[in-house]
Every structure is written in structure tokens, then in C-alpha cells.
PDB file of C-alpha atoms in Angstrom:
ATOM      1  CA  MET Z  17      65.284 142.405  59.601  1.00 88.00           C
ATOM      2  CA  ALA Z  18      64.664 140.274  56.516  1.00 89.00           C
ATOM      3  CA  LEU Z  19      64.098 143.392  54.406  1.00 92.00           C
ATOM      4  CA  GLY Z  20      67.379 144.852  55.666  1.00 91.00           C
ATOM      5  CA  LYS Z  21      69.226 141.681  54.673  1.00 90.00           C
ATOM      6  CA  PHE Z  22      67.560 141.764  51.246  1.00 91.00           C
ATOM      7  CA  ILE Z  23      68.736 145.355  50.712  1.00 91.00           C
ATOM      8  CA  ARG Z  24      72.259 144.470  51.869  1.00 89.00           C
ATOM      9  CA  SER Z  25      72.392 141.482  49.515  1.00 87.00           C
ATOM     10  CA  SER Z  26      71.363 143.691  46.587  1.00 87.00           C
ATOM     11  CA  ASN Z  27      74.545 145.732  47.149  1.00 86.00           C
ATOM     12  CA  ILE Z  28      73.036 149.016  45.929  1.00 86.00           C
ATOM     13  CA  GLN Z  29      74.857 152.212  46.867  1.00 85.00           C
ATOM     14  CA  THR Z  30      72.495 154.972  47.993  1.00 84.00           C
ATOM     15  CA  ASN Z  31      72.626 158.250  49.883  1.00 86.00           C
ATOM     16  CA  HIS Z  32      69.145 157.797  51.379  1.00 87.00           C
ATOM     17  CA  PHE Z  33      69.408 156.869  55.038  1.00 88.00           C
ATOM     18  CA  PHE Z  34      66.041 155.076  55.003  1.00 87.00           C
ATOM     19  CA  LEU Z  35      67.435 152.614  52.451  1.00 90.00           C
ATOM     20  CA  ASN Z  36      70.479 151.842  54.551  1.00 90.00           C
ATOM     21  CA  PRO Z  37      70.229 148.144  55.491  1.00 89.00           C
ATOM     22  CA  THR Z  38      71.452 148.789  59.028  1.00 88.00           C
ATOM     23  CA  PHE Z  39      68.780 151.443  59.565  1.00 89.00           C
ATOM     24  CA  VAL Z  40      66.008 149.264  58.128  1.00 89.00           C
ATOM     25  CA  THR Z  41      67.107 146.290  60.223  1.00 85.00           C
ATOM     26  CA  TRP Z  42      67.598 147.808  63.653  1.00 88.00           C
ATOM     27  CA  PHE Z  43      65.392 150.905  63.716  1.00 88.00           C
ATOM     28  CA  PHE Z  44      62.114 149.087  63.115  1.00 84.00           C
ATOM     29  CA  PHE Z  45      63.225 146.199  65.321  1.00 84.00           C
ATOM     30  CA  VAL Z  46      63.830 148.574  68.245  1.00 85.00           C
ATOM     31  CA  VAL Z  47      60.455 150.252  67.613  1.00 82.00           C
ATOM     32  CA  ASN Z  48      58.740 146.871  67.878  1.00 80.00           C
ATOM     33  CA  LEU Z  49      60.505 146.087  71.144  1.00 83.00           C
ATOM     34  CA  PHE Z  50      59.666 149.509  72.579  1.00 80.00           C
ATOM     35  CA  THR Z  51      55.979 149.143  71.700  1.00 76.00           C
ATOM     36  CA  PHE Z  52      55.886 145.677  73.241  1.00 77.00           C
ATOM     37  CA  TRP Z  53      57.362 146.844  76.554  1.00 78.00           C
ATOM     38  CA  VAL Z  54      55.090 149.888  76.796  1.00 72.00           C
ATOM     39  CA  GLU Z  55      52.087 147.608  76.372  1.00 71.00           C
ATOM     40  CA  ARG Z  56      53.422 145.118  78.902  1.00 71.00           C
ATOM     41  CA  ILE Z  57      54.171 147.762  81.538  1.00 70.00           C
ATOM     42  CA  TYR Z  58      50.638 149.114  81.207  1.00 65.00           C
ATOM     43  CA  ASN Z  59      49.033 145.676  81.466  1.00 63.00           C
ATOM     44  CA  ASP Z  60      51.154 144.482  84.406  1.00 57.00           C
ATOM     45  CA  GLY Z  61      51.227 147.674  86.442  1.00 55.00           C
ATOM     46  CA  ASP Z  62      49.060 148.344  89.493  1.00 55.00           C
ATOM     47  CA  MET Z  63      47.571 151.777  88.819  1.00 55.00           C
ATOM     48  CA  ASN Z  64      44.773 153.842  90.271  1.00 56.00           C
ATOM     49  CA  ALA Z  65      42.045 155.412  88.157  1.00 58.00           C
ATOM     50  CA  GLU Z  66      44.006 158.571  87.381  1.00 59.00           C
ATOM     51  CA  SER Z  67      47.176 156.690  86.504  1.00 60.00           C
ATOM     52  CA  ALA Z  68      45.170 154.290  84.370  1.00 63.00           C
ATOM     53  CA  LYS Z  69      43.776 157.159  82.302  1.00 68.00           C
ATOM     54  CA  LEU Z  70      47.267 158.567  81.832  1.00 68.00           C
ATOM     55  CA  GLY Z  71      48.513 155.114  80.906  1.00 67.00           C
ATOM     56  CA  VAL Z  72      45.843 154.831  78.222  1.00 73.00           C
ATOM     57  CA  VAL Z  73      47.016 158.126  76.743  1.00 76.00           C
ATOM     58  CA  TYR Z  74      50.612 156.934  76.690  1.00 75.00           C
ATOM     59  CA  ILE Z  75      49.829 153.629  75.079  1.00 78.00           C
ATOM     60  CA  LEU Z  76      47.551 155.210  72.461  1.00 81.00           C
ATOM     61  CA  LEU Z  77      50.311 157.667  71.565  1.00 82.00           C
ATOM     62  CA  ASP Z  78      52.699 154.740  71.379  1.00 78.00           C
ATOM     63  CA  LEU Z  79      50.370 152.865  69.022  1.00 81.00           C
ATOM     64  CA  CYS Z  80      49.924 155.983  66.872  1.00 85.00           C
ATOM     65  CA  VAL Z  81      53.684 156.390  66.518  1.00 83.00           C
ATOM     66  CA  TYR Z  82      53.997 152.683  65.782  1.00 83.00           C
ATOM     67  CA  SER Z  83      51.311 152.953  63.066  1.00 85.00           C
ATOM     68  CA  ILE Z  84      53.072 155.916  61.448  1.00 88.00           C
ATOM     69  CA  LEU Z  85      56.429 154.129  61.444  1.00 86.00           C
ATOM     70  CA  SER Z  86      54.796 150.947  60.127  1.00 87.00           C
ATOM     71  CA  THR Z  87      53.394 152.995  57.247  1.00 90.00           C
ATOM     72  CA  CYS Z  88      56.912 154.300  56.562  1.00 91.00           C
ATOM     73  CA  PHE Z  89      58.139 150.716  56.552  1.00 92.00           C
ATOM     74  CA  ILE Z  90      55.512 149.779  53.958  1.00 93.00           C
ATOM     75  CA  PHE Z  91      56.619 152.683  51.742  1.00 94.00           C
ATOM     76  CA  ILE Z  92      60.246 151.498  51.978  1.00 94.00           C
ATOM     77  CA  THR Z  93      59.148 147.942  51.212  1.00 94.00           C
ATOM     78  CA  THR Z  94      57.154 149.084  48.179  1.00 95.00           C
ATOM     79  CA  TYR Z  95      60.067 151.174  46.864  1.00 94.00           C
ATOM     80  CA  VAL Z  96      62.481 148.250  47.130  1.00 93.00           C
ATOM     81  CA  TYR Z  97      59.975 145.856  45.586  1.00 93.00           C
ATOM     82  CA  GLN Z  98      59.228 148.073  42.579  1.00 93.00           C
ATOM     83  CA  ASN Z  99      62.851 149.062  41.982  1.00 91.00           C
ATOM     84  CA  PRO Z 100      64.348 146.548  39.501  1.00 90.00           C
ATOM     85  CA  ASN Z 101      67.856 147.298  40.766  1.00 89.00           C
ATOM     86  CA  TYR Z 102      67.099 145.558  44.049  1.00 90.00           C
ATOM     87  CA  VAL Z 103      67.489 141.885  43.317  1.00 85.00           C
ATOM     88  CA  CYS Z 104      68.546 138.993  45.489  1.00 77.00           C
ATOM     89  CA  GLN Z 105      69.697 135.720  43.987  1.00 69.00           C
ATOM     90  CA  SER Z 106      68.025 132.768  45.663  1.00 64.00           C
ATOM     91  CA  GLN Z 107      68.604 129.120  44.881  1.00 60.00           C
ATOM     92  CA  ASN Z 108      65.881 127.077  43.128  1.00 61.00           C
ATOM     93  CA  HIS Z 109      63.251 129.823  43.362  1.00 63.00           C
ATOM     94  CA  LEU Z 110      62.084 131.460  40.142  1.00 65.00           C
ATOM     95  CA  ASP Z 111      59.961 134.236  41.634  1.00 73.00           C
ATOM     96  CA  GLY Z 112      61.930 134.618  44.822  1.00 82.00           C
ATOM     97  CA  LYS Z 113      61.501 138.383  45.064  1.00 88.00           C
ATOM     98  CA  GLY Z 114      57.738 138.192  44.518  1.00 89.00           C
ATOM     99  CA  LYS Z 115      57.230 135.494  47.152  1.00 90.00           C
ATOM    100  CA  PHE Z 116      59.558 137.271  49.572  1.00 92.00           C
ATOM    101  CA  PHE Z 117      57.588 140.513  49.434  1.00 94.00           C
ATOM    102  CA  SER Z 118      54.245 138.714  49.372  1.00 94.00           C
ATOM    103  CA  ALA Z 119      55.091 137.295  52.795  1.00 94.00           C
ATOM    104  CA  ILE Z 120      56.113 140.724  54.091  1.00 94.00           C
ATOM    105  CA  TYR Z 121      52.963 142.440  52.767  1.00 95.00           C
ATOM    106  CA  ALA Z 122      50.657 139.725  54.117  1.00 95.00           C
ATOM    107  CA  THR Z 123      52.142 139.762  57.612  1.00 94.00           C
ATOM    108  CA  ALA Z 124      52.297 143.574  57.656  1.00 92.00           C
ATOM    109  CA  LEU Z 125      48.549 143.664  56.900  1.00 93.00           C
ATOM    110  CA  LEU Z 126      47.855 141.183  59.709  1.00 94.00           C
ATOM    111  CA  GLN Z 127      49.895 143.247  62.157  1.00 91.00           C
ATOM    112  CA  PHE Z 128      48.062 146.399  61.057  1.00 90.00           C
ATOM    113  CA  ILE Z 129      44.721 144.711  61.872  1.00 92.00           C
ATOM    114  CA  ARG Z 130      46.092 143.709  65.262  1.00 91.00           C
ATOM    115  CA  THR Z 131      47.280 147.276  65.912  1.00 88.00           C
ATOM    116  CA  LEU Z 132      43.804 148.634  65.129  1.00 89.00           C
ATOM    117  CA  TYR Z 133      42.316 146.132  67.562  1.00 92.00           C
ATOM    118  CA  LEU Z 134      44.756 147.145  70.311  1.00 87.00           C
ATOM    119  CA  SER Z 135      44.028 150.837  69.723  1.00 85.00           C
ATOM    120  CA  CYS Z 136      40.276 150.292  70.054  1.00 88.00           C
ATOM    121  CA  LYS Z 137      40.826 148.025  73.058  1.00 87.00           C
ATOM    122  CA  TYR Z 138      42.800 150.586  75.043  1.00 82.00           C
ATOM    123  CA  ALA Z 139      40.669 153.518  73.857  1.00 82.00           C
ATOM    124  CA  THR Z 140      37.536 151.901  75.316  1.00 84.00           C
ATOM    125  CA  GLY Z 141      39.356 150.787  78.467  1.00 78.00           C
ATOM    126  CA  LEU Z 142      40.240 147.384  79.844  1.00 76.00           C
ATOM    127  CA  ASP Z 143      36.736 147.139  81.302  1.00 81.00           C
ATOM    128  CA  GLY Z 144      35.104 147.972  77.972  1.00 85.00           C
ATOM    129  CA  TYR Z 145      33.273 145.659  75.630  1.00 90.00           C
ATOM    130  CA  ILE Z 146      36.225 145.047  73.284  1.00 90.00           C
ATOM    131  CA  ALA Z 147      38.741 144.203  76.015  1.00 87.00           C
ATOM    132  CA  SER Z 148      36.276 141.960  77.861  1.00 90.00           C
ATOM    133  CA  SER Z 149      35.128 140.070  74.739  1.00 92.00           C
ATOM    134  CA  GLU Z 150      37.007 136.813  74.377  1.00 93.00           C
ATOM    135  CA  TRP Z 151      35.991 136.335  70.738  1.00 94.00           C
ATOM    136  CA  ALA Z 152      37.519 139.684  69.790  1.00 93.00           C
ATOM    137  CA  PHE Z 153      40.819 138.675  71.373  1.00 93.00           C
ATOM    138  CA  TYR Z 154      40.925 135.395  69.451  1.00 95.00           C
ATOM    139  CA  ILE Z 155      39.998 136.934  66.101  1.00 95.00           C
ATOM    140  CA  PHE Z 156      41.910 140.225  66.141  1.00 95.00           C
ATOM    141  CA  ASP Z 157      44.871 139.409  68.386  1.00 93.00           C
ATOM    142  CA  ALA Z 158      45.668 135.700  68.472  1.00 95.00           C
ATOM    143  CA  LEU Z 159      44.556 134.886  64.912  1.00 96.00           C
ATOM    144  CA  PRO Z 160      46.783 137.496  63.140  1.00 96.00           C
ATOM    145  CA  ILE Z 161      49.814 136.211  65.046  1.00 95.00           C
ATOM    146  CA  MET Z 162      49.005 132.591  64.209  1.00 96.00           C
ATOM    147  CA  LEU Z 163      48.460 133.428  60.526  1.00 97.00           C
ATOM    148  CA  SER Z 164      51.748 135.348  60.446  1.00 95.00           C
ATOM    149  CA  PHE Z 165      53.639 132.299  61.718  1.00 95.00           C
ATOM    150  CA  THR Z 166      51.799 130.128  59.203  1.00 97.00           C
ATOM    151  CA  ILE Z 167      52.767 132.408  56.324  1.00 96.00           C
ATOM    152  CA  TYR Z 168      56.382 132.425  57.412  1.00 93.00           C
ATOM    153  CA  CYS Z 169      56.326 128.615  57.518  1.00 94.00           C
ATOM    154  CA  ILE Z 170      54.896 128.378  53.995  1.00 93.00           C
ATOM    155  CA  LEU Z 171      56.896 131.264  52.518  1.00 91.00           C
ATOM    156  CA  PHE Z 172      60.046 130.949  54.612  1.00 91.00           C
ATOM    157  CA  LEU Z 173      61.974 134.177  54.045  1.00 89.00           C
ATOM    158  CA  GLY Z 174      65.346 132.494  54.452  1.00 86.00           C
ATOM    159  CA  ASP Z 175      64.715 130.490  51.267  1.00 86.00           C
ATOM    160  CA  TYR Z 176      64.633 133.682  49.222  1.00 86.00           C
ATOM    161  CA  LEU Z 177      67.855 135.151  50.603  1.00 84.00           C
ATOM    162  CA  PRO Z 178      71.378 134.153  49.526  1.00 78.00           C
ATOM    163  CA  LYS Z 179      72.977 131.461  51.632  1.00 73.00           C
ATOM    164  CA  GLU Z 180      76.072 132.403  53.597  1.00 64.00           C
ATOM    165  CA  ASP Z 181      79.216 130.515  52.689  1.00 57.00           C
ATOM    166  CA  TYR Z 182      80.463 128.926  55.911  1.00 49.00           C
ATOM    167  CA  SER Z 183      83.343 127.147  54.201  1.00 50.00           C
ATOM    168  CA  LYS Z 184      85.625 130.111  54.828  1.00 53.00           C
ATOM    169  CA  HIS Z 185      85.388 129.415  58.567  1.00 48.00           C
ATOM    170  CA  ARG Z 186      86.287 125.736  58.214  1.00 52.00           C
ATOM    171  CA  TYR Z 187      89.617 124.232  59.243  1.00 46.00           C
ATOM    172  CA  ASN Z 188      91.417 122.458  56.420  1.00 50.00           C
ATOM    173  CA  GLN Z 189      94.561 120.341  56.649  1.00 49.00           C
ATOM    174  CA  LEU Z 190      96.962 121.955  54.185  1.00 47.00           C
ATOM    175  CA  SER Z 191     100.314 120.239  54.495  1.00 48.00           C
ATOM    176  CA  ARG Z 192     102.944 118.667  56.701  1.00 47.00           C
ATOM    177  CA  PHE Z 193     106.408 119.826  57.635  1.00 46.00           C
ATOM    178  CA  ASP Z 194     108.483 117.542  55.437  1.00 48.00           C
ATOM    179  CA  ASN Z 195     111.689 119.334  56.315  1.00 51.00           C
ATOM    180  CA  ALA Z 196     111.375 118.890  60.085  1.00 48.00           C
ATOM    181  CA  ASP Z 197     114.545 118.034  61.974  1.00 52.00           C
ATOM    182  CA  GLU Z 198     115.030 114.501  63.246  1.00 49.00           C
ATOM    183  CA  GLU Z 199     114.827 115.643  66.827  1.00 51.00           C
ATOM    184  CA  ASP Z 200     111.541 117.340  66.020  1.00 51.00           C
ATOM    185  CA  THR Z 201     110.118 114.300  64.276  1.00 48.00           C
ATOM    186  CA  ASP Z 202     110.669 112.233  67.402  1.00 52.00           C
ATOM    187  CA  MET Z 203     107.841 114.221  68.929  1.00 50.00           C
ATOM    188  CA  TYR Z 204     105.505 113.133  66.134  1.00 48.00           C
ATOM    189  CA  PRO Z 205     105.349 109.398  65.400  1.00 50.00           C
ATOM    190  CA  ASP Z 206     103.798 109.938  61.983  1.00 50.00           C
ATOM    191  CA  GLY Z 207     106.678 112.212  61.015  1.00 50.00           C
ATOM    192  CA  GLY Z 208     105.074 115.597  60.714  1.00 49.00           C
ATOM    193  CA  LYS Z 209     102.995 118.433  62.042  1.00 46.00           C
ATOM    194  CA  HIS Z 210      99.766 119.936  60.719  1.00 47.00           C
ATOM    195  CA  VAL Z 211      99.235 123.495  59.589  1.00 48.00           C
ATOM    196  CA  ALA Z 212      95.913 125.236  60.074  1.00 49.00           C
ATOM    197  CA  VAL Z 213      95.216 128.467  58.210  1.00 48.00           C
ATOM    198  CA  PHE Z 214      92.133 130.475  59.112  1.00 49.00           C
ATOM    199  CA  ASN Z 215      90.828 132.479  56.168  1.00 51.00           C
ATOM    200  CA  ASN Z 216      89.642 135.361  58.313  1.00 50.00           C
ATOM    201  CA  VAL Z 217      93.112 135.858  59.823  1.00 48.00           C
ATOM    202  CA  GLN Z 218      95.888 137.225  57.652  1.00 48.00           C
ATOM    203  CA  SER Z 219      99.270 135.456  57.626  1.00 45.00           C
ATOM    204  CA  VAL Z 220      98.732 133.437  60.774  1.00 47.00           C
ATOM    205  CA  ASN Z 221      99.717 129.740  60.866  1.00 48.00           C
ATOM    206  CA  TYR Z 222      99.076 127.519  63.846  1.00 45.00           C
ATOM    207  CA  SER Z 223     101.008 124.313  64.464  1.00 46.00           C
ATOM    208  CA  ILE Z 224      98.709 121.676  65.902  1.00 48.00           C
ATOM    209  CA  GLY Z 225      99.620 118.347  67.454  1.00 50.00           C
ATOM    210  CA  LEU Z 226      98.935 114.852  66.279  1.00 48.00           C
ATOM    211  CA  GLU Z 227      95.800 113.633  64.606  1.00 48.00           C
ATOM    212  CA  SER Z 228      93.517 111.720  66.918  1.00 45.00           C
TER     213      SER Z 228
END
């Protein structure tokens, strides 16, 4: 999702669908969710021996597809990183693009190691040596996730993306009705009404009551 926002901020027009920021953002995000739920269904389900073997086949195919798509993601990341036209202005960061992609590459490598571990785990069965070894779980499953969070804390991706201007959504007091009729001003002890103009609404003025 961060890579998709980086591409969108670069504002580069392209005919390649795989460089479309919407595609990069949501396609790989949905793939991650799908892989997660396939793994969870297999782990939580009560299956007999035959169903368990079929489940292993399904989850291995799922991990293979995930690995292929992750490789495609790395190719897209490398293309955007090496293309000088893709730039994103960040505040107070000289090598913002380099640090941004360093975080993505590092976490992608950690997730690749975790995917290899999961593939070997399910290929040898949940009763196999890999699945039953606690040290393997800590090193190849828990540790990559912990390191990924650590990297994102040190190299926070939001620092290398442009900040959104929220001032356009803010309410500002613009003026008062100085030409209000006397009978109207009786309703307002301070002699006027306020006008609120919302920037994201065209030609719409709202009269609001007194200031608290």
C-alpha cells in the first residue's frame, strides 16, 4: 500500500496496468489477506487424514502463487526505484527514496524467508520435525515479523511520503452579515451571523448560529 501511494504521489502517467497505483495498492493487499485466511482455515479446521493431505496441497499451491506474486511485486518495486521519474518529495529527508525502498526490500526479504519456512512446514506435515520444533517457529516465523515491525519503526514509511493538507477540510470564519435587517439582528445579540464555506463543496454557504 505504501508503494502504491508512492507511485500516486509521483504523478507519472503510464499505460502499464502493473504500475497503476490502485492496482499495486489493492491487488497485493487482497493476495495477502487471501493467503492468511487459507492458512488459518487449514490450521483451525478439523480434518481427517485424507482431507489433511488435500489441505496440504491447497496451502502449498497457495504459497506458490503467493511467492510468484511476491516476486512480481519485487520487480515492480525495483522498476520504480531505478526509474528517476518516480520521485516523492518528503520533508526533512535527504535520501527519502533510498530509505523508503530500503525498508520495503528488507521487509520483503524477511517475508520471503517466512514463506519458505511455511512451505517446508506444511510440506513435511504438522506432525513433522519442522512444525513440531519450537526453535524453528521462533527463528523463521516470529523473528521475521518482529524484525519487520522494528524496521518500520526505525524507517517509518510515512515520513518519506508527502503529508496530506488537512487545512482544506477546516472550518474558517469568513465574515458577518453587516447588512442584516434590524428584525434579524434581534436574533443575534452580537449583531451578525457567521458564514461557513467548505472547500470541498462548490458554492454552498451555511448560516450558523451564535458563537459559544
